[in-house]
Amino acid sequence: MVRDIEHQHQSEFSRLVATERVGDTAIVEEIAATEHERAALAERFGWVSMQRLTATVRLRRLKRDLIRASGHYEADLEQACVVTLEPVPAHVEGEFNQLYLEDGGLEQEDAVVAVSVTEEEPPESVVGGKIDIGEAVVQQIAVALDPYPRAPGAALPEAVDWPPAGEEEGQAGPFAVLAELTKARRKEG
């Protein structure tokens, strides 16, 4: 779903910084999510819960229309095990760098070349003269998490046959696999 510009900055952990505040000398922002924000983020990403989210973000203007946000984040949360649905604790922390290009500035290709040919991501566009550093941190956390968390000892039953009996490889769909898993669980329990 595409969000309109007005709602783009209405994320659960929005921390807007006006680009006019950012100069050649870095500004540092310490941010932390409230209990309400953590609950909303857990709902958005399908996590069981989120106990903590903090970050230190530095913003510095590299060129007239190019800003670098860099920083460190830490989060503690619980995800659901992909096998048992039990809560799986997760602690993530890391460093990040993100470039932002203001409207009417350099072309994105020129901006990347101007900073470094080793940059992995092209600059994000700045909308309305503000950078949402909270959303930038949340996106880093979402990418850093294990997409398939498993509780200790959790494994799929070995009784699952693929392809299911009587079907050839490529003919069985996802519901056939689900049916096999259901049969295997009934045999176990």
PDB file of C-alpha atoms in Angstrom:
ATOM      1  CA  MET A   1       0.000   0.000   0.000  1.00  0.00           C
ATOM      2  CA  VAL A   2       1.385   3.420  -0.932  1.00  0.00           C
ATOM      3  CA  ARG A   3       1.131   6.060   1.774  1.00  0.00           C
ATOM      4  CA  ASP A   4       0.540   9.671   0.846  1.00  0.00           C
ATOM      5  CA  ILE A   5       3.096  12.293   1.879  1.00  0.00           C
ATOM      6  CA  GLU A   6       1.030  13.526   4.826  1.00  0.00           C
ATOM      7  CA  HIS A   7       0.946  10.053   6.380  1.00  0.00           C
ATOM      8  CA  GLN A   8       4.495   9.150   5.414  1.00  0.00           C
ATOM      9  CA  HIS A   9       5.835  10.714   8.615  1.00  0.00           C
ATOM     10  CA  GLN A  10       3.194   9.180  10.861  1.00  0.00           C
ATOM     11  CA  SER A  11       5.173   6.043  11.696  1.00  0.00           C
ATOM     12  CA  GLU A  12       4.923   4.448  15.117  1.00  0.00           C
ATOM     13  CA  PHE A  13       8.376   5.782  16.076  1.00  0.00           C
ATOM     14  CA  SER A  14       8.585   9.072  14.221  1.00  0.00           C
ATOM     15  CA  ARG A  15      11.436  11.414  15.150  1.00  0.00           C
ATOM     16  CA  LEU A  16      11.587  14.223  12.609  1.00  0.00           C
ATOM     17  CA  VAL A  17      14.676  16.376  12.174  1.00  0.00           C
ATOM     18  CA  ALA A  18      14.429  19.501  10.025  1.00  0.00           C
ATOM     19  CA  THR A  19      17.160  19.538   7.407  1.00  0.00           C
ATOM     20  CA  GLU A  20      17.703  23.271   8.017  1.00  0.00           C
ATOM     21  CA  ARG A  21      19.201  22.287  11.435  1.00  0.00           C
ATOM     22  CA  VAL A  22      21.844  20.092   9.788  1.00  0.00           C
ATOM     23  CA  GLY A  23      25.153  21.728   8.926  1.00  0.00           C
ATOM     24  CA  ASP A  24      28.815  20.837   8.419  1.00  0.00           C
ATOM     25  CA  THR A  25      29.135  20.009  12.115  1.00  0.00           C
ATOM     26  CA  ALA A  26      27.244  16.876  13.132  1.00  0.00           C
ATOM     27  CA  ILE A  27      24.201  17.137  15.333  1.00  0.00           C
ATOM     28  CA  VAL A  28      23.528  14.186  17.635  1.00  0.00           C
ATOM     29  CA  GLU A  29      20.075  12.919  18.560  1.00  0.00           C
ATOM     30  CA  GLU A  30      19.481  10.367  21.356  1.00  0.00           C
ATOM     31  CA  ILE A  31      16.142   8.650  20.799  1.00  0.00           C
ATOM     32  CA  ALA A  32      14.187   5.972  22.670  1.00  0.00           C
ATOM     33  CA  ALA A  33      10.788   4.423  22.027  1.00  0.00           C
ATOM     34  CA  THR A  34       8.009   4.767  24.577  1.00  0.00           C
ATOM     35  CA  GLU A  35       5.986   1.789  25.778  1.00  0.00           C
ATOM     36  CA  HIS A  36       3.139   2.766  23.444  1.00  0.00           C
ATOM     37  CA  GLU A  37       5.499   3.119  20.454  1.00  0.00           C
ATOM     38  CA  ARG A  38       7.117  -0.262  21.164  1.00  0.00           C
ATOM     39  CA  ALA A  39       3.696  -1.943  21.305  1.00  0.00           C
ATOM     40  CA  ALA A  40       2.701  -0.310  18.000  1.00  0.00           C
ATOM     41  CA  LEU A  41       5.980  -1.413  16.357  1.00  0.00           C
ATOM     42  CA  ALA A  42       5.467  -4.988  17.586  1.00  0.00           C
ATOM     43  CA  GLU A  43       2.003  -4.973  16.025  1.00  0.00           C
ATOM     44  CA  ARG A  44       3.271  -3.499  12.742  1.00  0.00           C
ATOM     45  CA  PHE A  45       6.034  -6.097  12.307  1.00  0.00           C
ATOM     46  CA  GLY A  46       4.223  -9.077  13.842  1.00  0.00           C
ATOM     47  CA  TRP A  47       6.570  -9.384  16.813  1.00  0.00           C
ATOM     48  CA  VAL A  48       5.315 -10.821  20.103  1.00  0.00           C
ATOM     49  CA  SER A  49       6.584  -7.786  22.047  1.00  0.00           C
ATOM     50  CA  MET A  50       9.293  -5.149  22.156  1.00  0.00           C
ATOM     51  CA  GLN A  51      10.929  -4.314  25.463  1.00  0.00           C
ATOM     52  CA  ARG A  52      13.496  -1.688  24.424  1.00  0.00           C
ATOM     53  CA  LEU A  53      14.564   0.469  21.488  1.00  0.00           C
ATOM     54  CA  THR A  54      17.257   3.130  21.736  1.00  0.00           C
ATOM     55  CA  ALA A  55      19.506   4.827  19.214  1.00  0.00           C
ATOM     56  CA  THR A  56      22.083   7.551  18.814  1.00  0.00           C
ATOM     57  CA  VAL A  57      21.892   9.222  15.415  1.00  0.00           C
ATOM     58  CA  ARG A  58      24.355  11.728  13.961  1.00  0.00           C
ATOM     59  CA  LEU A  59      23.357  13.948  11.066  1.00  0.00           C
ATOM     60  CA  ARG A  60      25.868  15.929   9.039  1.00  0.00           C
ATOM     61  CA  ARG A  61      25.634  17.799   5.760  1.00  0.00           C
ATOM     62  CA  LEU A  62      28.145  16.468   3.224  1.00  0.00           C
ATOM     63  CA  LYS A  63      27.240  18.765   0.358  1.00  0.00           C
ATOM     64  CA  ARG A  64      24.642  21.471  -0.103  1.00  0.00           C
ATOM     65  CA  ASP A  65      21.782  19.002  -0.690  1.00  0.00           C
ATOM     66  CA  LEU A  66      23.253  15.760   0.691  1.00  0.00           C
ATOM     67  CA  ILE A  67      22.985  14.668   4.334  1.00  0.00           C
ATOM     68  CA  ARG A  68      24.417  11.594   6.038  1.00  0.00           C
ATOM     69  CA  ALA A  69      22.626   9.995   8.979  1.00  0.00           C
ATOM     70  CA  SER A  70      24.746   7.502  10.859  1.00  0.00           C
ATOM     71  CA  GLY A  71      24.422   5.932  14.229  1.00  0.00           C
ATOM     72  CA  HIS A  72      24.054   3.019  16.582  1.00  0.00           C
ATOM     73  CA  TYR A  73      20.831   1.243  17.565  1.00  0.00           C
ATOM     74  CA  GLU A  74      19.892  -1.385  20.162  1.00  0.00           C
ATOM     75  CA  ALA A  75      16.642  -3.249  20.620  1.00  0.00           C
ATOM     76  CA  ASP A  76      15.282  -6.102  22.703  1.00  0.00           C
ATOM     77  CA  LEU A  77      12.170  -7.862  21.496  1.00  0.00           C
ATOM     78  CA  GLU A  78      10.447 -11.210  21.118  1.00  0.00           C
ATOM     79  CA  GLN A  79       9.533 -12.834  17.819  1.00  0.00           C
ATOM     80  CA  ALA A  80       7.308 -15.879  17.325  1.00  0.00           C
ATOM     81  CA  CYS A  81       9.077 -19.156  16.548  1.00  0.00           C
ATOM     82  CA  VAL A  82       8.271 -20.170  12.964  1.00  0.00           C
ATOM     83  CA  VAL A  83       7.716 -23.778  14.080  1.00  0.00           C
ATOM     84  CA  THR A  84       6.059 -23.605  17.516  1.00  0.00           C
ATOM     85  CA  LEU A  85       4.957 -19.948  17.738  1.00  0.00           C
ATOM     86  CA  GLU A  86       6.686 -19.747  21.151  1.00  0.00           C
ATOM     87  CA  PRO A  87       8.268 -16.366  21.962  1.00  0.00           C
ATOM     88  CA  VAL A  88      11.923 -16.187  20.908  1.00  0.00           C
ATOM     89  CA  PRO A  89      13.945 -13.393  22.568  1.00  0.00           C
ATOM     90  CA  ALA A  90      16.118 -11.304  20.267  1.00  0.00           C
ATOM     91  CA  HIS A  91      18.703  -8.634  20.976  1.00  0.00           C
ATOM     92  CA  VAL A  92      19.854  -6.633  17.957  1.00  0.00           C
ATOM     93  CA  GLU A  93      22.320  -3.819  17.773  1.00  0.00           C
ATOM     94  CA  GLY A  94      24.339  -2.344  15.012  1.00  0.00           C
ATOM     95  CA  GLU A  95      25.709   0.626  13.163  1.00  0.00           C
ATOM     96  CA  PHE A  96      24.132   2.219  10.109  1.00  0.00           C
ATOM     97  CA  ASN A  97      24.731   4.898   7.482  1.00  0.00           C
ATOM     98  CA  GLN A  98      22.050   6.405   5.297  1.00  0.00           C
ATOM     99  CA  LEU A  99      22.291   9.247   2.793  1.00  0.00           C
ATOM    100  CA  TYR A 100      19.456  11.719   2.239  1.00  0.00           C
ATOM    101  CA  LEU A 101      19.043  13.934  -0.814  1.00  0.00           C
ATOM    102  CA  GLU A 102      16.995  17.111  -0.490  1.00  0.00           C
ATOM    103  CA  ASP A 103      14.460  18.051  -3.155  1.00  0.00           C
ATOM    104  CA  GLY A 104      15.995  19.896  -6.086  1.00  0.00           C
ATOM    105  CA  GLY A 105      19.515  18.837  -5.173  1.00  0.00           C
ATOM    106  CA  LEU A 106      21.995  16.713  -7.064  1.00  0.00           C
ATOM    107  CA  GLU A 107      20.688  13.854  -9.125  1.00  0.00           C
ATOM    108  CA  GLN A 108      20.851  10.585  -7.166  1.00  0.00           C
ATOM    109  CA  GLU A 109      23.567   9.135  -9.413  1.00  0.00           C
ATOM    110  CA  ASP A 110      25.688  12.281  -9.007  1.00  0.00           C
ATOM    111  CA  ALA A 111      25.131  12.260  -5.241  1.00  0.00           C
ATOM    112  CA  VAL A 112      26.430   8.713  -4.839  1.00  0.00           C
ATOM    113  CA  VAL A 113      29.509   9.430  -6.963  1.00  0.00           C
ATOM    114  CA  ALA A 114      30.153  12.671  -5.078  1.00  0.00           C
ATOM    115  CA  VAL A 115      30.275  10.876  -1.717  1.00  0.00           C
ATOM    116  CA  SER A 116      31.890   7.548  -2.500  1.00  0.00           C
ATOM    117  CA  VAL A 117      31.799   4.855  -5.094  1.00  0.00           C
ATOM    118  CA  THR A 118      31.615   2.294  -2.272  1.00  0.00           C
ATOM    119  CA  GLU A 119      28.176   3.376  -1.003  1.00  0.00           C
ATOM    120  CA  GLU A 120      25.755   0.450  -1.205  1.00  0.00           C
ATOM    121  CA  GLU A 121      22.437   2.290  -1.172  1.00  0.00           C
ATOM    122  CA  PRO A 122      21.380   5.334  -3.166  1.00  0.00           C
ATOM    123  CA  PRO A 123      20.221   8.355  -1.143  1.00  0.00           C
ATOM    124  CA  GLU A 124      16.679   8.518   0.221  1.00  0.00           C
ATOM    125  CA  SER A 125      14.680  11.543  -0.847  1.00  0.00           C
ATOM    126  CA  VAL A 126      13.904  14.155   1.784  1.00  0.00           C
ATOM    127  CA  VAL A 127      10.218  15.042   1.815  1.00  0.00           C
ATOM    128  CA  GLY A 128       8.996  18.294   3.301  1.00  0.00           C
ATOM    129  CA  GLY A 129      12.419  19.340   4.568  1.00  0.00           C
ATOM    130  CA  LYS A 130      12.460  16.694   7.330  1.00  0.00           C
ATOM    131  CA  ILE A 131      14.241  13.386   7.916  1.00  0.00           C
ATOM    132  CA  ASP A 132      12.487  10.766  10.047  1.00  0.00           C
ATOM    133  CA  ILE A 133      15.413   9.273  11.949  1.00  0.00           C
ATOM    134  CA  GLY A 134      13.066   7.114  14.049  1.00  0.00           C
ATOM    135  CA  GLU A 135      11.736   5.336  10.972  1.00  0.00           C
ATOM    136  CA  ALA A 136      15.289   4.971   9.625  1.00  0.00           C
ATOM    137  CA  VAL A 137      16.289   3.164  12.841  1.00  0.00           C
ATOM    138  CA  VAL A 138      13.200   0.929  12.789  1.00  0.00           C
ATOM    139  CA  GLN A 139      13.951  -0.150   9.224  1.00  0.00           C
ATOM    140  CA  GLN A 140      17.514  -1.067  10.224  1.00  0.00           C
ATOM    141  CA  ILE A 141      16.217  -3.224  13.081  1.00  0.00           C
ATOM    142  CA  ALA A 142      13.655  -4.978  10.898  1.00  0.00           C
ATOM    143  CA  VAL A 143      16.358  -5.909   8.374  1.00  0.00           C
ATOM    144  CA  ALA A 144      18.819  -7.051  11.078  1.00  0.00           C
ATOM    145  CA  LEU A 145      16.404  -9.539  12.669  1.00  0.00           C
ATOM    146  CA  ASP A 146      16.335 -13.240  11.852  1.00  0.00           C
ATOM    147  CA  PRO A 147      13.384 -13.620   9.455  1.00  0.00           C
ATOM    148  CA  TYR A 148      12.838 -17.238  10.582  1.00  0.00           C
ATOM    149  CA  PRO A 149      13.412 -17.347  14.344  1.00  0.00           C
ATOM    150  CA  ARG A 150      13.265 -20.752  16.024  1.00  0.00           C
ATOM    151  CA  ALA A 151      12.875 -21.617  19.677  1.00  0.00           C
ATOM    152  CA  PRO A 152      15.653 -23.832  21.076  1.00  0.00           C
ATOM    153  CA  GLY A 153      15.068 -27.411  19.900  1.00  0.00           C
ATOM    154  CA  ALA A 154      12.226 -26.472  17.527  1.00  0.00           C
ATOM    155  CA  ALA A 155      12.267 -28.483  14.305  1.00  0.00           C
ATOM    156  CA  LEU A 156       9.812 -29.500  11.639  1.00  0.00           C
ATOM    157  CA  PRO A 157       8.600 -33.086  12.020  1.00  0.00           C
ATOM    158  CA  GLU A 158      10.630 -35.555   9.951  1.00  0.00           C
ATOM    159  CA  ALA A 159       7.409 -37.280   8.894  1.00  0.00           C
ATOM    160  CA  VAL A 160       6.712 -34.590   6.321  1.00  0.00           C
ATOM    161  CA  ASP A 161       7.114 -36.109   2.869  1.00  0.00           C
ATOM    162  CA  TRP A 162       7.895 -33.937  -0.097  1.00  0.00           C
ATOM    163  CA  PRO A 163       6.305 -34.267  -2.498  1.00  0.00           C
ATOM    164  CA  PRO A 164       3.227 -35.761  -0.799  1.00  0.00           C
ATOM    165  CA  ALA A 165       2.505 -39.382  -1.694  1.00  0.00           C
ATOM    166  CA  GLY A 166       0.928 -39.758  -5.131  1.00  0.00           C
ATOM    167  CA  GLU A 167       2.076 -36.364  -6.422  1.00  0.00           C
ATOM    168  CA  GLU A 168       5.063 -35.552  -8.553  1.00  0.00           C
ATOM    169  CA  GLU A 169       7.579 -32.819  -7.775  1.00  0.00           C
ATOM    170  CA  GLY A 170       6.193 -29.437  -8.821  1.00  0.00           C
ATOM    171  CA  GLN A 171       2.533 -30.489  -8.684  1.00  0.00           C
ATOM    172  CA  ALA A 172       1.997 -30.123  -4.953  1.00  0.00           C
ATOM    173  CA  GLY A 173       1.030 -26.678  -3.709  1.00  0.00           C
ATOM    174  CA  PRO A 174       1.440 -25.063  -0.322  1.00  0.00           C
ATOM    175  CA  PHE A 175      -1.822 -26.548   0.949  1.00  0.00           C
ATOM    176  CA  ALA A 176      -0.553 -30.059   0.240  1.00  0.00           C
ATOM    177  CA  VAL A 177       2.467 -29.340   2.428  1.00  0.00           C
ATOM    178  CA  LEU A 178       0.206 -27.962   5.149  1.00  0.00           C
ATOM    179  CA  ALA A 179      -1.917 -31.116   4.963  1.00  0.00           C
ATOM    180  CA  GLU A 180       1.211 -33.250   5.411  1.00  0.00           C
ATOM    181  CA  LEU A 181       2.278 -31.212   8.435  1.00  0.00           C
ATOM    182  CA  THR A 182      -1.203 -31.594   9.959  1.00  0.00           C
ATOM    183  CA  LYS A 183      -1.104 -35.378   9.429  1.00  0.00           C
ATOM    184  CA  ALA A 184       2.352 -35.580  11.003  1.00  0.00           C
ATOM    185  CA  ARG A 185       1.242 -33.610  14.062  1.00  0.00           C
ATOM    186  CA  ARG A 186      -1.846 -35.799  14.502  1.00  0.00           C
ATOM    187  CA  LYS A 187       0.351 -38.911  14.463  1.00  0.00           C
ATOM    188  CA  GLU A 188       2.636 -37.380  17.119  1.00  0.00           C
ATOM    189  CA  GLY A 189      -0.141 -36.208  19.433  1.00  0.00           C
TER     190      GLY A 189
END
